[in-house]
XYZ file of C-alpha atoms in Angstrom:
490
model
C -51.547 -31.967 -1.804
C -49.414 -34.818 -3.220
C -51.125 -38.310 -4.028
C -48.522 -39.568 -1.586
C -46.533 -38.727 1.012
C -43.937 -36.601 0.281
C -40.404 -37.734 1.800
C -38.808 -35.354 3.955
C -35.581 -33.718 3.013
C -32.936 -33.063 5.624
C -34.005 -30.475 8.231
C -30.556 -28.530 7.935
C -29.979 -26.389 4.560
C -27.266 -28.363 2.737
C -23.629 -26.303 2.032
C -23.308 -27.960 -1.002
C -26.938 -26.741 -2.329
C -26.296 -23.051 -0.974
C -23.213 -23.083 -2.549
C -24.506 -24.177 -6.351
C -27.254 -21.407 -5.500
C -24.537 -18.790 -5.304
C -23.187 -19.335 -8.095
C -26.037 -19.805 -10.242
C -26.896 -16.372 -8.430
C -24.096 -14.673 -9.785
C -26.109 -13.990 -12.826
C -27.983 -11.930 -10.839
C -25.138 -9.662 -10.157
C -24.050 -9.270 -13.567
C -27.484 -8.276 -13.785
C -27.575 -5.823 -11.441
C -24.282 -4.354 -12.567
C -24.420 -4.285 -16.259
C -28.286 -2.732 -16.548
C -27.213 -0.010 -13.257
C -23.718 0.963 -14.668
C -25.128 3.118 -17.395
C -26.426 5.323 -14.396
C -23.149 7.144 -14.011
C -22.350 7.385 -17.705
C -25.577 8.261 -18.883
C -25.009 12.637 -18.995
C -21.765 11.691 -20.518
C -22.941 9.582 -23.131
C -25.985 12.165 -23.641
C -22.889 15.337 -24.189
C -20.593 13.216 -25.914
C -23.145 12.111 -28.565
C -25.274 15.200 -28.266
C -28.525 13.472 -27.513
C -31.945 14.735 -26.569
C -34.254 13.800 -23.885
C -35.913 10.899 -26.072
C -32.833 9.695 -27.591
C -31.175 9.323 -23.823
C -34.004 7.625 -22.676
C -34.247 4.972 -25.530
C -29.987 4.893 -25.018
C -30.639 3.798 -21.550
C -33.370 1.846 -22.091
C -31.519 -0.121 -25.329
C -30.603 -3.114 -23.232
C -33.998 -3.948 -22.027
C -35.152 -4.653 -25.320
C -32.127 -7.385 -25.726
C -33.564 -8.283 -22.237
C -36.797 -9.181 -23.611
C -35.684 -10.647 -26.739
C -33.232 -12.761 -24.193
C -35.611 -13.703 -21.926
C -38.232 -15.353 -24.276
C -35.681 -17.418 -26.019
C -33.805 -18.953 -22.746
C -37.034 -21.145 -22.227
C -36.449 -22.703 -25.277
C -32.753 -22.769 -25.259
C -33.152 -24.233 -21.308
C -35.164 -27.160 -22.571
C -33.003 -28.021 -25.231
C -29.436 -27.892 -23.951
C -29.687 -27.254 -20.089
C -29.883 -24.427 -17.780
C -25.532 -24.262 -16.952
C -25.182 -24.011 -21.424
C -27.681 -20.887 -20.953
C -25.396 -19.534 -17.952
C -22.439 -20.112 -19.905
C -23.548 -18.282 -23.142
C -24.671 -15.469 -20.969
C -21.346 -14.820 -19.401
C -19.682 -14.908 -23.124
C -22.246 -12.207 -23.881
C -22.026 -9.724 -20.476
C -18.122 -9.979 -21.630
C -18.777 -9.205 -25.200
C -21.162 -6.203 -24.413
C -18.743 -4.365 -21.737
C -15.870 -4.084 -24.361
C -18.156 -3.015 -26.964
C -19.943 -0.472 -24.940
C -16.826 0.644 -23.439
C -15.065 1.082 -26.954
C -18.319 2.418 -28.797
C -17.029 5.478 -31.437
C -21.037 6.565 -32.240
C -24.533 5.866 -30.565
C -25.645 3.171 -32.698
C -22.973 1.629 -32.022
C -23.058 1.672 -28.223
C -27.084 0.659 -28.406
C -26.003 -2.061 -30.456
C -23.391 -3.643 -27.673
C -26.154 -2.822 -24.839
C -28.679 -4.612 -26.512
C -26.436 -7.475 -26.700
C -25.800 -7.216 -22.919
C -29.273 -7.400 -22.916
C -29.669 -10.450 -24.131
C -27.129 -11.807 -21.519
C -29.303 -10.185 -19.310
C -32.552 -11.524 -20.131
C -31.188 -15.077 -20.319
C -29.927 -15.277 -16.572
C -33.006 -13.463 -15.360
C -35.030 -16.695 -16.251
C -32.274 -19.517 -16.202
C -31.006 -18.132 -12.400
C -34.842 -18.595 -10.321
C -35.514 -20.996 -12.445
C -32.294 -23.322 -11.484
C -32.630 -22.474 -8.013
C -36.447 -23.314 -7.435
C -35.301 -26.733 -9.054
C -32.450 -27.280 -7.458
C -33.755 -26.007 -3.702
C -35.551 -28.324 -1.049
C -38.978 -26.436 -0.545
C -38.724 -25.508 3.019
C -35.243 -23.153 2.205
C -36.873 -22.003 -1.478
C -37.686 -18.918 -0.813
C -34.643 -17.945 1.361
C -32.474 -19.714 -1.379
C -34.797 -17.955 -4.281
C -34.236 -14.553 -2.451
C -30.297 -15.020 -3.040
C -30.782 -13.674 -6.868
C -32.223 -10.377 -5.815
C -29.973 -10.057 -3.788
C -27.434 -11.247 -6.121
C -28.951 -8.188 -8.082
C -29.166 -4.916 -5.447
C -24.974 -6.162 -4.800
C -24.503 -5.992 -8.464
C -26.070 -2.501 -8.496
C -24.358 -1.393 -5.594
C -21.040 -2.500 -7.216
C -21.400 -0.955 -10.695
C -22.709 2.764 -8.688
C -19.831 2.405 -6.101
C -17.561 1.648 -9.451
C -19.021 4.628 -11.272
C -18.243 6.593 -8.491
C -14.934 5.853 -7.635
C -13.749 5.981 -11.545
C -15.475 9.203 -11.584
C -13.670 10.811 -8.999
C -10.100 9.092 -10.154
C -10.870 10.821 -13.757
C -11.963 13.923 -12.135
C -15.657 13.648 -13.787
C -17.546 10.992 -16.145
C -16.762 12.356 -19.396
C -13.023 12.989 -18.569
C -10.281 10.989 -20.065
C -9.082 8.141 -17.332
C -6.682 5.312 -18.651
C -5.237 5.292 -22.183
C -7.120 8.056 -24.037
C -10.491 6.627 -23.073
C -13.291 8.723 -20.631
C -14.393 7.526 -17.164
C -17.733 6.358 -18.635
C -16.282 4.301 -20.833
C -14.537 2.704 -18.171
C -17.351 2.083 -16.457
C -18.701 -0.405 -18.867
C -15.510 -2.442 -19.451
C -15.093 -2.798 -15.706
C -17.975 -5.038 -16.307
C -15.455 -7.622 -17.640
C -14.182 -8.879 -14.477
C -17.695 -10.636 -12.677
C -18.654 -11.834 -16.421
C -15.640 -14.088 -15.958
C -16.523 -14.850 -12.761
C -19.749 -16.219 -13.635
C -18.637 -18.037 -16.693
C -16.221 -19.784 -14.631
C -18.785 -20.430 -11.935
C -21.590 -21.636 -13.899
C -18.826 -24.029 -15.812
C -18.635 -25.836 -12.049
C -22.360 -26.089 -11.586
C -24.323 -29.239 -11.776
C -27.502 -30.133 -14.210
C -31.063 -29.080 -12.716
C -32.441 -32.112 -11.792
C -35.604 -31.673 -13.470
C -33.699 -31.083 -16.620
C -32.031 -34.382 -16.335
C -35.139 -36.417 -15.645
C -36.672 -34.437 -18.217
C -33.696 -35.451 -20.713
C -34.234 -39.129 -19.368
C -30.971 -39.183 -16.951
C -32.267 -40.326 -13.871
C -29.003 -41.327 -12.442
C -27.649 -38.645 -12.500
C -30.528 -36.468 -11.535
C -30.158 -38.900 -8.308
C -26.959 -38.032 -7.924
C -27.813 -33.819 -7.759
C -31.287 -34.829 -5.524
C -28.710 -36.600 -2.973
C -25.504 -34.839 -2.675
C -26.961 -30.916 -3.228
C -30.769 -31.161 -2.242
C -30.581 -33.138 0.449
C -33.844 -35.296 -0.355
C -33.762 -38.966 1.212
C -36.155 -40.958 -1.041
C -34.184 -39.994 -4.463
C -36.682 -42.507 -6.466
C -39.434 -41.094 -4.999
C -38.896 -37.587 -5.991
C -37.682 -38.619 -9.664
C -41.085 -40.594 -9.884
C -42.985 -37.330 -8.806
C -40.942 -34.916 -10.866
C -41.465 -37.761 -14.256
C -45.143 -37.094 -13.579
C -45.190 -33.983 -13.113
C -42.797 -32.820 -15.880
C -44.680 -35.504 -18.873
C -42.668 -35.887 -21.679
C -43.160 -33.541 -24.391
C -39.898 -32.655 -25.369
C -40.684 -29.776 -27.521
C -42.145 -27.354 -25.071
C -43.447 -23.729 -26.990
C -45.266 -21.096 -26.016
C -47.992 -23.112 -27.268
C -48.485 -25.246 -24.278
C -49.383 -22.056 -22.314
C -52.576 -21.644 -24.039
C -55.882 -21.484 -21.831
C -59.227 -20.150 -21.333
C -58.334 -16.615 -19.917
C -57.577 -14.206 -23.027
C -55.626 -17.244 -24.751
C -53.420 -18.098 -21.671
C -53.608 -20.547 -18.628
C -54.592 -18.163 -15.383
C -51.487 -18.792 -13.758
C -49.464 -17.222 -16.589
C -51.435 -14.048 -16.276
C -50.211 -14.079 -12.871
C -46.884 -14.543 -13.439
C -47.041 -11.594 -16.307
C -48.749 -9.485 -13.897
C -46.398 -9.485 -11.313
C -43.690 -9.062 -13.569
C -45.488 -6.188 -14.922
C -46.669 -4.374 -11.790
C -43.073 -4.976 -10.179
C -41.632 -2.494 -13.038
C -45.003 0.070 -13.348
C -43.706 0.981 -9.730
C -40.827 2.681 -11.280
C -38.367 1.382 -8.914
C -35.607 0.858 -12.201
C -36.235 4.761 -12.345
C -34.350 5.065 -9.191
C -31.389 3.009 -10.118
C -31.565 4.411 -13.961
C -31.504 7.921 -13.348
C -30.676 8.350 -9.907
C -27.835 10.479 -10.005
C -29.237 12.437 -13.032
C -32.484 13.306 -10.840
C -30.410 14.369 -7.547
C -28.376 16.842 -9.473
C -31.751 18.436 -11.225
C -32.457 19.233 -7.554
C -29.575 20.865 -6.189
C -27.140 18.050 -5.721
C -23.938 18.177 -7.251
C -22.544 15.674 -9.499
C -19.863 13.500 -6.346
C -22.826 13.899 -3.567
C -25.671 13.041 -6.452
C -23.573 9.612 -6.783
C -22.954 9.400 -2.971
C -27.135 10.078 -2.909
C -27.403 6.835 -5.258
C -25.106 4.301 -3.354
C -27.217 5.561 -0.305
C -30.023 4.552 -1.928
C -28.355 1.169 -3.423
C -27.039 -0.023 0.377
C -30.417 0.734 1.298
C -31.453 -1.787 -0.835
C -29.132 -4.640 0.678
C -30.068 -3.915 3.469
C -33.970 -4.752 3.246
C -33.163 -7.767 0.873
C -31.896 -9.584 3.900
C -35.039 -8.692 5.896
C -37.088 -10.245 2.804
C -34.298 -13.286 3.336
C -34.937 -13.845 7.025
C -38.867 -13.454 6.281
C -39.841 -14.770 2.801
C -40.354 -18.335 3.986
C -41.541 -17.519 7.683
C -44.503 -15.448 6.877
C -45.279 -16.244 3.436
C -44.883 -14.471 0.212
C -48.441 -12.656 -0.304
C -48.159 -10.897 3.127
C -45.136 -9.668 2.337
C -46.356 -8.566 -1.146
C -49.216 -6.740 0.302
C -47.414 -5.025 2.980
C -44.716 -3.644 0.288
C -47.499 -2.758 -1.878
C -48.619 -0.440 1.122
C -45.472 0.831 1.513
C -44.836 2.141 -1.472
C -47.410 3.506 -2.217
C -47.382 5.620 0.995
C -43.813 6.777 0.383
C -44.781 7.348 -3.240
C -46.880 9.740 -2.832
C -44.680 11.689 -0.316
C -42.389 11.909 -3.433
C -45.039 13.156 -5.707
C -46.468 15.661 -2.788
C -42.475 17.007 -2.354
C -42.269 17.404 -5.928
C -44.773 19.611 -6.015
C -43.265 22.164 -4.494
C -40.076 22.537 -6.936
C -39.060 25.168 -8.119
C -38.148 25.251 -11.689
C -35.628 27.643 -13.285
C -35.662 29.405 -17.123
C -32.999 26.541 -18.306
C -35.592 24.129 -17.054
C -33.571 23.036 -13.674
C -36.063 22.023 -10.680
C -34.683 23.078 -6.908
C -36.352 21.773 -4.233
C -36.553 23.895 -1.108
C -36.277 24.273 2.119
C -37.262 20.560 4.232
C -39.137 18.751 1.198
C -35.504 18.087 -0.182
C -35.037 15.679 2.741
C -38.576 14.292 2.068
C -37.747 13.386 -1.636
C -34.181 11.652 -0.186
C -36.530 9.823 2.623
C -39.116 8.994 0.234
C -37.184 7.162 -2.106
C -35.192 5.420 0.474
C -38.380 4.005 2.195
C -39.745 3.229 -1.377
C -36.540 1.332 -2.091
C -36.657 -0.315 1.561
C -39.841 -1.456 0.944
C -39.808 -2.871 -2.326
C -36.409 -4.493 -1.388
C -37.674 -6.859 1.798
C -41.102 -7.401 -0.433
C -41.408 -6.962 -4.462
C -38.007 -7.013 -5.620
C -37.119 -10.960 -4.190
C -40.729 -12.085 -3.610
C -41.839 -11.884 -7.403
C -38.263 -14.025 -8.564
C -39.021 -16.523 -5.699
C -42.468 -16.786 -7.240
C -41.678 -16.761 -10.659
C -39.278 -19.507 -9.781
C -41.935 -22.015 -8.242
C -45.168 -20.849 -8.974
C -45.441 -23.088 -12.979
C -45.894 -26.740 -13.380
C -42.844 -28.550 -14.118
C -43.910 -29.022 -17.289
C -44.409 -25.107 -18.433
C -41.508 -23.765 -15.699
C -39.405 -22.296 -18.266
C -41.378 -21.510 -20.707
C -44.246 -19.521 -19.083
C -41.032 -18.243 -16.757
C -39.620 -16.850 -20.309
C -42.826 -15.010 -20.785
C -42.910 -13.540 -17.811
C -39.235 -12.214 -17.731
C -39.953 -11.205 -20.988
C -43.184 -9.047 -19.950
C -40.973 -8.214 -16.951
C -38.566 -6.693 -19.468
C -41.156 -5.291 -21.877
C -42.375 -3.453 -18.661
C -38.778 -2.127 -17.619
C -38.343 -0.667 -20.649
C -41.575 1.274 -20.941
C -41.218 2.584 -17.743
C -37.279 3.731 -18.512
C -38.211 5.324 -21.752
C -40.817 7.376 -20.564
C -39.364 8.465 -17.675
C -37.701 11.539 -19.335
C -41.329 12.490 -20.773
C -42.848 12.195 -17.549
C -40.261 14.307 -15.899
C -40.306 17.004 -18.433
C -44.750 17.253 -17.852
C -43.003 16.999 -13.925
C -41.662 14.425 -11.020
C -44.985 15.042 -9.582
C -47.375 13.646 -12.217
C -44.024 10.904 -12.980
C -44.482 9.760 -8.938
C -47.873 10.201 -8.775
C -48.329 7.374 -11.712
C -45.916 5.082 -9.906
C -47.934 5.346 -6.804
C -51.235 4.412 -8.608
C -49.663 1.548 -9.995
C -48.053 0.182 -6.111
C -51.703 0.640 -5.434
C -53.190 -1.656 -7.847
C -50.839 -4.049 -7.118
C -52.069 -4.229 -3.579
C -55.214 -4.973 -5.141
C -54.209 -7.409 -7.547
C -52.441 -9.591 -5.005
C -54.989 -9.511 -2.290
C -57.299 -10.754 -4.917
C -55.331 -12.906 -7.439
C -51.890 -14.391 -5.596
C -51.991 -17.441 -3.850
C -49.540 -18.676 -1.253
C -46.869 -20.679 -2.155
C -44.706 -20.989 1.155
C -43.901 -25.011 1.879
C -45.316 -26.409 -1.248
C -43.195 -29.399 -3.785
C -42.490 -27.751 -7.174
C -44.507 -31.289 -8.196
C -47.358 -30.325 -6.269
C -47.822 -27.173 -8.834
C -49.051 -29.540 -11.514
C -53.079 -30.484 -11.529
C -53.974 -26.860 -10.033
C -56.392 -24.529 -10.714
C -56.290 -20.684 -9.057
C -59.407 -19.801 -7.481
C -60.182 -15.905 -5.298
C -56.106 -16.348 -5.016
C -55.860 -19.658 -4.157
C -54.631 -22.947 -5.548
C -57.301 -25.667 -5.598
C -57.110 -28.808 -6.893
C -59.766 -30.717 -8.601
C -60.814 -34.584 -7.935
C -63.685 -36.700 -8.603
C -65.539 -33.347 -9.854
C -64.514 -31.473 -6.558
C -62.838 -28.713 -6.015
C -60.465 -28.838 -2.909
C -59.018 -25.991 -1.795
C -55.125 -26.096 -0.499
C -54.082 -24.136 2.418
């Protein structure tokens, strides 16, 4: 698709470039832990503070609003003073937000210090695809770009496997552990640890290259093409990537503007799958997990033994979306998790159904559609873990023009976030009209996003982030106009 022949980078993935990928992954984990950790405190914090249903559900959905407000700005911030500065400030806030939450005396107070994790949050969920997609040769992108989800399940496997454990050491959540302070609280400031890891990491990472180029350092954007990327004709790729990227160096919102309800069609893309990867409800299961396996029958040590199930699970699948992502493509794996969950969905919805529910408002579920629920919600999380959950970073990562990357990524994440936090606040609503109308509207939603990619996506597998610049999307396809002509690219 390239005016020229693109040079060909080394055949073998480069150590160095995995290793810088890691790292700049480890946001992802931090992101994982800090927005799943709240899952074990979250009855706690509801007794402690004496909370109702609405006031829980905007106390656990608190941080997502930081994650949108983070999100939008890292863009901006990215341009200005490089992706590793954005990484850096993010650690200083994860670290910030676990001591505050941990020590919060009132629930202001402890929405205040989420929200502030939030912004952490929102930051590395745009700098960390974003960094990798520029810093990964194209043939490994997606396997590389898969790293941050999984980055993210680990990071929610750790903070339910830590709420566990400190649960069961302080003989419940709200019991007093270490110095006068509850297990919950614990749970929050054990958050401390990776947020030092990552600040430390990120401190050892090197410049995107299209940052430098864009900030006029060729040299040294050589210097990260040859010795992490592995690309042979270094002046070669700098020219593409200085044609691709232009040089306006105050990139806005602004420069997303188009012809399809005041934004370019590929942003609209990007905001849809960002939207449709939350309407699924899968932040539900990592949310309120434990919550929702005690209000059927489970008690409070096998409800969190239920949600690390469900977490490992999750690993699991992200390696099959690792191993797949840049062998088949990433819209057949998008519409065959689409299919998925909505099939398991609706089992969830159909076992539901059949609750029981007692005067204090407590569902049961009897007899065999117990183990339906459990299987359902496994093979929901399977699913969207090889296909949604990594896919839609991997594509968010690659799928702008240089010259937009993160900016219209910062709307996305931001939607993405927007999204996430409608869905977590009315979660507690829609379980109180009943889990059967609340999985019922999550499977309508994995079913229009079967619809929406089959018609809308287009492929990305194999293609130079350059080679993004000049499109058009057509029927869910890229094609490229010249001399009047539309051409389209397989």
């Amino acid at each position: 698709m390239s005016t020229s022949p693109a040079p060909i980078a080394d055949a073998k993935l480069n150590r160095r470039v995995l290793g810088i990928t890691i790292g700049a992954a480890l946001g992802g984990f931090l992101f994982g832990f800090d927005s799943s950790v709240i899952n074990g405190a979250v009855d706690s914090i509801s007794a402690d503070f004496d909370l109702g249903d609405s006031l829980t559900g905007f106390v656990v959905a608190s941080a997502l609003l930081g994650c949108a407000v983070g999100a939008w700005f890292a863009g901006g911030i990215a341009n200005r003073y490089g992706r590793i500065r954005v990484m850096v400030i993010s650690a200083i806030l994860f670290l910030a937000s676990a001591v505050g939450s941990g020590l919060a005396f009132a629930v202001w107070d402890l929405m205040l210090w989420r929200i502030v994790g939030g912004l952490a949050i929102g930051a590395a969920s745009v700098i960390a695809p974003a960094y990798i997609a520029e810093v990964a040769p194209a043939k490994f992108r997606g396997r590389l770009g898969s790293l941050q989800q999984m980055a993210i399940v680990l990071g929610i496997f750790a903070a339910l496997l830590s709420d566990q454990v400190l649960a069961e050491v302080a003989g419940g959540a709200d019991e007093v552990l270490w110095f006068g302070l509850e297990a919950w609280r614990w749970m929050f400031m054990v958050c401390v640890i990776p947020a030092l890891v990552y600040g430390l990491a990120a401190l050892r990472l090197p410049e995107s290259p299209r940052y430098l180029v864009f900030r006029h350092r060729k040299e040294e954007a050589a210097a990260v093409l040859r010795d992490f990327s592995g690309e042979r004709d270094v002046d070669h790729r700098i020219d593409e990537i200085e044609r691709s990227i232009g040089h306006d160096e105050n990139q806005s919102v602004r420069d997303l503007r188009g012809n399809r309800l005041g934004l370019m069609p590929i942003v609209w893309i990007g905001i849809l799958l960002s939207v449709f990867q939350q309407f699924v409800g899968i932040n539900v299961i990592f949310y309120y997990s434990t919550s929702l396996w005690q209000s059927v029958g489970f008690e409070e040590s096998q409800a969190f033994l239920t949600s690390t199930i469900t977490s490992v699970t999750n690993i699991v699948f992200t390696i099959v979306a690792i191993i797949f992502v840049d062998r088949i493509g990433r819209r057949l794996l998008l519409l065959v998790g689409s299919s998925g969950m909505f099939l398991s969905l609706l089992a969830m919805a159909i076992a539901f159904s059949t609750a029981t529910v007692d005067a204090d408002g407590n569902a049961s579920l009897d007899g065999a559609w117990g183990g339906v629920a459990l299987g359902g919600a496994n093979l929901f999380t399977a699913f969207f873990a090889a296909t949604w959950g990594p896919v839609v970073w991997v594509l968010l990562g690659e799928i702008f023009p240089n010259r937009i990357r993160a900016v219209a990524l910062a709307v996305a994440a931001a939607a993405q976030w927007l999204a996430n936090w409608t869905i977590t606040m009315t979660f507690p609503i829609f379980a109180h009209i009943g889990l059967t109308f609340a999985y019922g509207f999550y499977a309508a939603m994995a079913l229009l996003s079967l619809f929406f990619v089959f018609f809308k996506v287009p492929e990305t597998k194999g293609m130079e982030l350059e080679d993004m610049d000049g499109v058009e999307i057509h029927r869910g396809k890229f094609v490229k106009i010249e001399d009047g002509r539309k051409q389209v690219i397989d």
